[in-house]
Amino acid sequence: MVIDSGLFVGTLRHRRFTPVAHAFTYPLFMALLDVDRMAQLMRRSRLTSHNRWNWASFHDRDHFGDPSRPLRERLVAHMETSQAGSVGFDATLSLERRPWNAAEVRRVLVRYPAMTTSVIAEIHWETLKLWWKGAPVVSRIAADGAGEQTAAMVADSRME
């Protein structure tokens, strides 16, 4: 199934059940764009650009991998969560598709004028609230597995 490029407007909900209960819901939008037609799609609105600055822009250099390979082959997304037999966290993304055209691009950019800045601020605000609730601080787990012992030690120390 091929989905045409478009805007998806809705909400993101996160719920944490352990080690402390915490939940939040925020409005957001996301763009689903055919990376093979990026330059053409970015020309549909004066507010969007490909490989140059604009209110909303897409830069090939911002994506990982060998820049000589097509962007479609370089896009990778992965999310994995696990909690020993019980739900520790869930996330729900509810979106409504809108067409990719100048009017819709303008509408979401006016409604969400600083999406990236807003997301960064909201992440830090929710982190602060979790800290206030007593959630443990766990080191980030690197791709090579470094940090797993720290996470396990924090969990073990809370159980004692």
PDB file of C-alpha atoms in Angstrom:
ATOM      1  CA  MET A   1       0.000   0.000   0.000  1.00  0.00           C
ATOM      2  CA  VAL A   2       1.392   3.410  -0.978  1.00  0.00           C
ATOM      3  CA  ILE A   3       0.330   6.434   1.054  1.00  0.00           C
ATOM      4  CA  ASP A   4       0.476   9.828  -0.619  1.00  0.00           C
ATOM      5  CA  SER A   5       2.524  12.520   1.048  1.00  0.00           C
ATOM      6  CA  GLY A   6       0.514  14.365   3.640  1.00  0.00           C
ATOM      7  CA  LEU A   7       0.304  15.983   7.034  1.00  0.00           C
ATOM      8  CA  PHE A   8      -0.858  14.086  10.088  1.00  0.00           C
ATOM      9  CA  VAL A   9      -2.273  16.208  12.898  1.00  0.00           C
ATOM     10  CA  GLY A  10      -3.202  14.834  16.294  1.00  0.00           C
ATOM     11  CA  THR A  11      -1.890  14.006  19.747  1.00  0.00           C
ATOM     12  CA  LEU A  12       0.876  12.026  21.360  1.00  0.00           C
ATOM     13  CA  ARG A  13       0.146  10.319  24.682  1.00  0.00           C
ATOM     14  CA  HIS A  14       2.753   8.743  26.947  1.00  0.00           C
ATOM     15  CA  ARG A  15       1.892   6.745  30.047  1.00  0.00           C
ATOM     16  CA  ARG A  16       4.462   5.448  32.510  1.00  0.00           C
ATOM     17  CA  PHE A  17       3.304   2.921  35.085  1.00  0.00           C
ATOM     18  CA  THR A  18       6.571   2.157  36.884  1.00  0.00           C
ATOM     19  CA  PRO A  19       8.620   3.117  38.831  1.00  0.00           C
ATOM     20  CA  VAL A  20       6.249   6.090  39.281  1.00  0.00           C
ATOM     21  CA  ALA A  21       2.954   6.708  37.506  1.00  0.00           C
ATOM     22  CA  HIS A  22       3.090   9.574  35.040  1.00  0.00           C
ATOM     23  CA  ALA A  23       1.149  10.503  31.898  1.00  0.00           C
ATOM     24  CA  PHE A  24       0.922  13.362  29.432  1.00  0.00           C
ATOM     25  CA  THR A  25      -0.715  14.202  26.120  1.00  0.00           C
ATOM     26  CA  TYR A  26       0.508  16.844  23.683  1.00  0.00           C
ATOM     27  CA  PRO A  27      -0.795  18.049  20.315  1.00  0.00           C
ATOM     28  CA  LEU A  28       1.523  17.674  17.351  1.00  0.00           C
ATOM     29  CA  PHE A  29       1.793  17.261  13.620  1.00  0.00           C
ATOM     30  CA  MET A  30       4.017  15.115  11.466  1.00  0.00           C
ATOM     31  CA  ALA A  31       4.728  15.133   7.760  1.00  0.00           C
ATOM     32  CA  LEU A  32       4.837  11.948   5.703  1.00  0.00           C
ATOM     33  CA  LEU A  33       6.761  12.814   2.570  1.00  0.00           C
ATOM     34  CA  ASP A  34       7.895  10.748  -0.390  1.00  0.00           C
ATOM     35  CA  VAL A  35      11.664  11.142  -0.115  1.00  0.00           C
ATOM     36  CA  ASP A  36      12.030  10.476  -3.838  1.00  0.00           C
ATOM     37  CA  ARG A  37       9.961  13.619  -4.544  1.00  0.00           C
ATOM     38  CA  MET A  38      11.265  15.851  -1.746  1.00  0.00           C
ATOM     39  CA  ALA A  39      12.347  18.805  -3.910  1.00  0.00           C
ATOM     40  CA  GLN A  40       8.973  18.835  -5.702  1.00  0.00           C
ATOM     41  CA  LEU A  41       6.991  18.550  -2.455  1.00  0.00           C
ATOM     42  CA  MET A  42       8.910  21.376  -0.759  1.00  0.00           C
ATOM     43  CA  ARG A  43       8.012  23.707  -3.657  1.00  0.00           C
ATOM     44  CA  ARG A  44       4.263  23.423  -2.901  1.00  0.00           C
ATOM     45  CA  SER A  45       4.450  26.117  -0.236  1.00  0.00           C
ATOM     46  CA  ARG A  46       6.480  29.309   0.150  1.00  0.00           C
ATOM     47  CA  LEU A  47       6.983  28.233   3.775  1.00  0.00           C
ATOM     48  CA  THR A  48       8.877  25.023   2.928  1.00  0.00           C
ATOM     49  CA  SER A  49      12.255  24.348   1.322  1.00  0.00           C
ATOM     50  CA  HIS A  50      14.564  21.508   0.357  1.00  0.00           C
ATOM     51  CA  ASN A  51      18.232  21.849   1.379  1.00  0.00           C
ATOM     52  CA  ARG A  52      17.889  25.524   2.315  1.00  0.00           C
ATOM     53  CA  TRP A  53      16.516  27.416   5.320  1.00  0.00           C
ATOM     54  CA  ASN A  54      12.793  28.097   5.658  1.00  0.00           C
ATOM     55  CA  TRP A  55      10.103  27.957   8.323  1.00  0.00           C
ATOM     56  CA  ALA A  56       9.846  24.236   7.550  1.00  0.00           C
ATOM     57  CA  SER A  57      12.709  22.696   5.641  1.00  0.00           C
ATOM     58  CA  PHE A  58      14.129  19.292   4.852  1.00  0.00           C
ATOM     59  CA  HIS A  59      17.888  18.884   4.575  1.00  0.00           C
ATOM     60  CA  ASP A  60      19.367  15.677   3.172  1.00  0.00           C
ATOM     61  CA  ARG A  61      22.494  16.191   5.301  1.00  0.00           C
ATOM     62  CA  ASP A  62      20.445  15.824   8.506  1.00  0.00           C
ATOM     63  CA  HIS A  63      19.897  12.108   7.893  1.00  0.00           C
ATOM     64  CA  PHE A  64      22.333   9.370   8.822  1.00  0.00           C
ATOM     65  CA  GLY A  65      24.222   7.107   6.512  1.00  0.00           C
ATOM     66  CA  ASP A  66      26.233   7.430   3.351  1.00  0.00           C
ATOM     67  CA  PRO A  67      25.058  10.639   1.603  1.00  0.00           C
ATOM     68  CA  SER A  68      25.877   9.075  -1.780  1.00  0.00           C
ATOM     69  CA  ARG A  69      23.076   6.525  -1.229  1.00  0.00           C
ATOM     70  CA  PRO A  70      19.447   7.469  -1.914  1.00  0.00           C
ATOM     71  CA  LEU A  71      17.703   8.928   1.116  1.00  0.00           C
ATOM     72  CA  ARG A  72      15.026   6.219   0.981  1.00  0.00           C
ATOM     73  CA  GLU A  73      17.721   3.652   1.794  1.00  0.00           C
ATOM     74  CA  ARG A  74      19.036   5.696   4.716  1.00  0.00           C
ATOM     75  CA  LEU A  75      15.834   6.264   6.697  1.00  0.00           C
ATOM     76  CA  VAL A  76      15.600   3.924   9.698  1.00  0.00           C
ATOM     77  CA  ALA A  77      13.265   4.039  12.704  1.00  0.00           C
ATOM     78  CA  HIS A  78      13.275   1.647  15.652  1.00  0.00           C
ATOM     79  CA  MET A  79      11.616   1.622  19.069  1.00  0.00           C
ATOM     80  CA  GLU A  80      11.828  -1.158  21.590  1.00  0.00           C
ATOM     81  CA  THR A  81      10.507  -1.354  25.158  1.00  0.00           C
ATOM     82  CA  SER A  82      10.329  -4.215  27.630  1.00  0.00           C
ATOM     83  CA  GLN A  83       9.358  -4.600  31.273  1.00  0.00           C
ATOM     84  CA  ALA A  84       9.701  -8.023  32.909  1.00  0.00           C
ATOM     85  CA  GLY A  85       6.177  -9.324  32.308  1.00  0.00           C
ATOM     86  CA  SER A  86       4.268  -6.119  33.040  1.00  0.00           C
ATOM     87  CA  VAL A  87       3.582  -2.882  31.238  1.00  0.00           C
ATOM     88  CA  GLY A  88       6.037  -0.227  32.325  1.00  0.00           C
ATOM     89  CA  PHE A  89       5.403   2.298  29.557  1.00  0.00           C
ATOM     90  CA  ASP A  90       3.157   2.785  26.563  1.00  0.00           C
ATOM     91  CA  ALA A  91       2.793   5.473  23.940  1.00  0.00           C
ATOM     92  CA  THR A  92      -0.156   6.266  21.692  1.00  0.00           C
ATOM     93  CA  LEU A  93       0.049   8.395  18.574  1.00  0.00           C
ATOM     94  CA  SER A  94      -3.346   9.443  17.187  1.00  0.00           C
ATOM     95  CA  LEU A  95      -3.195  11.327  13.903  1.00  0.00           C
ATOM     96  CA  GLU A  96      -5.569  12.539  11.208  1.00  0.00           C
ATOM     97  CA  ARG A  97      -4.264  12.709   7.644  1.00  0.00           C
ATOM     98  CA  ARG A  98      -4.354  16.039   5.825  1.00  0.00           C
ATOM     99  CA  PRO A  99      -3.187  16.664   2.257  1.00  0.00           C
ATOM    100  CA  TRP A 100       0.267  18.076   1.547  1.00  0.00           C
ATOM    101  CA  ASN A 101      -0.591  21.433   0.014  1.00  0.00           C
ATOM    102  CA  ALA A 102       0.179  25.093   0.685  1.00  0.00           C
ATOM    103  CA  ALA A 103      -2.986  25.746   2.716  1.00  0.00           C
ATOM    104  CA  GLU A 104      -2.449  22.772   5.051  1.00  0.00           C
ATOM    105  CA  VAL A 105       1.271  23.493   5.463  1.00  0.00           C
ATOM    106  CA  ARG A 106       0.402  27.087   6.412  1.00  0.00           C
ATOM    107  CA  ARG A 107      -2.321  25.883   8.807  1.00  0.00           C
ATOM    108  CA  VAL A 108      -0.025  23.515  10.779  1.00  0.00           C
ATOM    109  CA  LEU A 109       2.893  25.960  10.851  1.00  0.00           C
ATOM    110  CA  VAL A 110       0.615  28.654  12.306  1.00  0.00           C
ATOM    111  CA  ARG A 111      -0.895  26.189  14.814  1.00  0.00           C
ATOM    112  CA  TYR A 112       2.527  24.715  15.766  1.00  0.00           C
ATOM    113  CA  PRO A 113       4.963  27.566  14.994  1.00  0.00           C
ATOM    114  CA  ALA A 114       7.966  26.133  16.829  1.00  0.00           C
ATOM    115  CA  MET A 115       7.358  22.383  16.832  1.00  0.00           C
ATOM    116  CA  THR A 116      10.974  21.323  17.449  1.00  0.00           C
ATOM    117  CA  THR A 117      11.547  23.861  20.222  1.00  0.00           C
ATOM    118  CA  SER A 118       8.215  22.948  21.775  1.00  0.00           C
ATOM    119  CA  VAL A 119       9.015  19.214  21.779  1.00  0.00           C
ATOM    120  CA  ILE A 120      12.424  19.827  23.391  1.00  0.00           C
ATOM    121  CA  ALA A 121      10.841  22.039  26.081  1.00  0.00           C
ATOM    122  CA  GLU A 122       8.059  19.515  26.727  1.00  0.00           C
ATOM    123  CA  ILE A 123      10.538  16.617  27.054  1.00  0.00           C
ATOM    124  CA  HIS A 124      12.516  18.551  29.661  1.00  0.00           C
ATOM    125  CA  TRP A 125       9.352  19.650  31.511  1.00  0.00           C
ATOM    126  CA  GLU A 126       8.084  16.045  31.713  1.00  0.00           C
ATOM    127  CA  THR A 127      11.541  14.881  32.825  1.00  0.00           C
ATOM    128  CA  LEU A 128      11.523  17.451  35.618  1.00  0.00           C
ATOM    129  CA  LYS A 129       8.058  16.316  36.734  1.00  0.00           C
ATOM    130  CA  LEU A 130       9.249  12.674  36.774  1.00  0.00           C
ATOM    131  CA  TRP A 131      12.256  13.676  38.858  1.00  0.00           C
ATOM    132  CA  TRP A 132       9.943  15.498  41.318  1.00  0.00           C
ATOM    133  CA  LYS A 133       7.901  12.292  41.610  1.00  0.00           C
ATOM    134  CA  GLY A 134      11.033  10.360  42.546  1.00  0.00           C
ATOM    135  CA  ALA A 135      11.665   8.471  39.314  1.00  0.00           C
ATOM    136  CA  PRO A 136      15.252   7.182  39.250  1.00  0.00           C
ATOM    137  CA  VAL A 137      17.768   8.755  36.910  1.00  0.00           C
ATOM    138  CA  VAL A 138      19.098   6.045  34.603  1.00  0.00           C
ATOM    139  CA  SER A 139      22.100   6.461  32.346  1.00  0.00           C
ATOM    140  CA  ARG A 140      21.435   6.315  28.636  1.00  0.00           C
ATOM    141  CA  ILE A 141      22.085   2.871  27.162  1.00  0.00           C
ATOM    142  CA  ALA A 142      24.440   3.131  24.189  1.00  0.00           C
ATOM    143  CA  ALA A 143      24.240   0.964  21.065  1.00  0.00           C
ATOM    144  CA  ASP A 144      27.133  -1.158  22.369  1.00  0.00           C
ATOM    145  CA  GLY A 145      25.176  -1.965  25.566  1.00  0.00           C
ATOM    146  CA  ALA A 146      27.162   0.386  27.798  1.00  0.00           C
ATOM    147  CA  GLY A 147      24.939   1.681  30.557  1.00  0.00           C
ATOM    148  CA  GLU A 148      22.909  -1.488  31.083  1.00  0.00           C
ATOM    149  CA  GLN A 149      24.683  -2.245  34.368  1.00  0.00           C
ATOM    150  CA  THR A 150      23.893   1.236  35.657  1.00  0.00           C
ATOM    151  CA  ALA A 151      20.203   0.774  34.841  1.00  0.00           C
ATOM    152  CA  ALA A 152      20.171  -2.632  36.538  1.00  0.00           C
ATOM    153  CA  MET A 153      21.972  -1.270  39.622  1.00  0.00           C
ATOM    154  CA  VAL A 154      19.476   1.589  39.961  1.00  0.00           C
ATOM    155  CA  ALA A 155      16.566  -0.864  39.725  1.00  0.00           C
ATOM    156  CA  ASP A 156      18.176  -3.217  42.275  1.00  0.00           C
ATOM    157  CA  SER A 157      18.945  -0.409  44.725  1.00  0.00           C
ATOM    158  CA  ARG A 158      15.307   0.751  44.670  1.00  0.00           C
ATOM    159  CA  MET A 159      14.096  -2.757  45.531  1.00  0.00           C
ATOM    160  CA  GLU A 160      16.310  -3.025  48.652  1.00  0.00           C
TER     161      GLU A 160
END
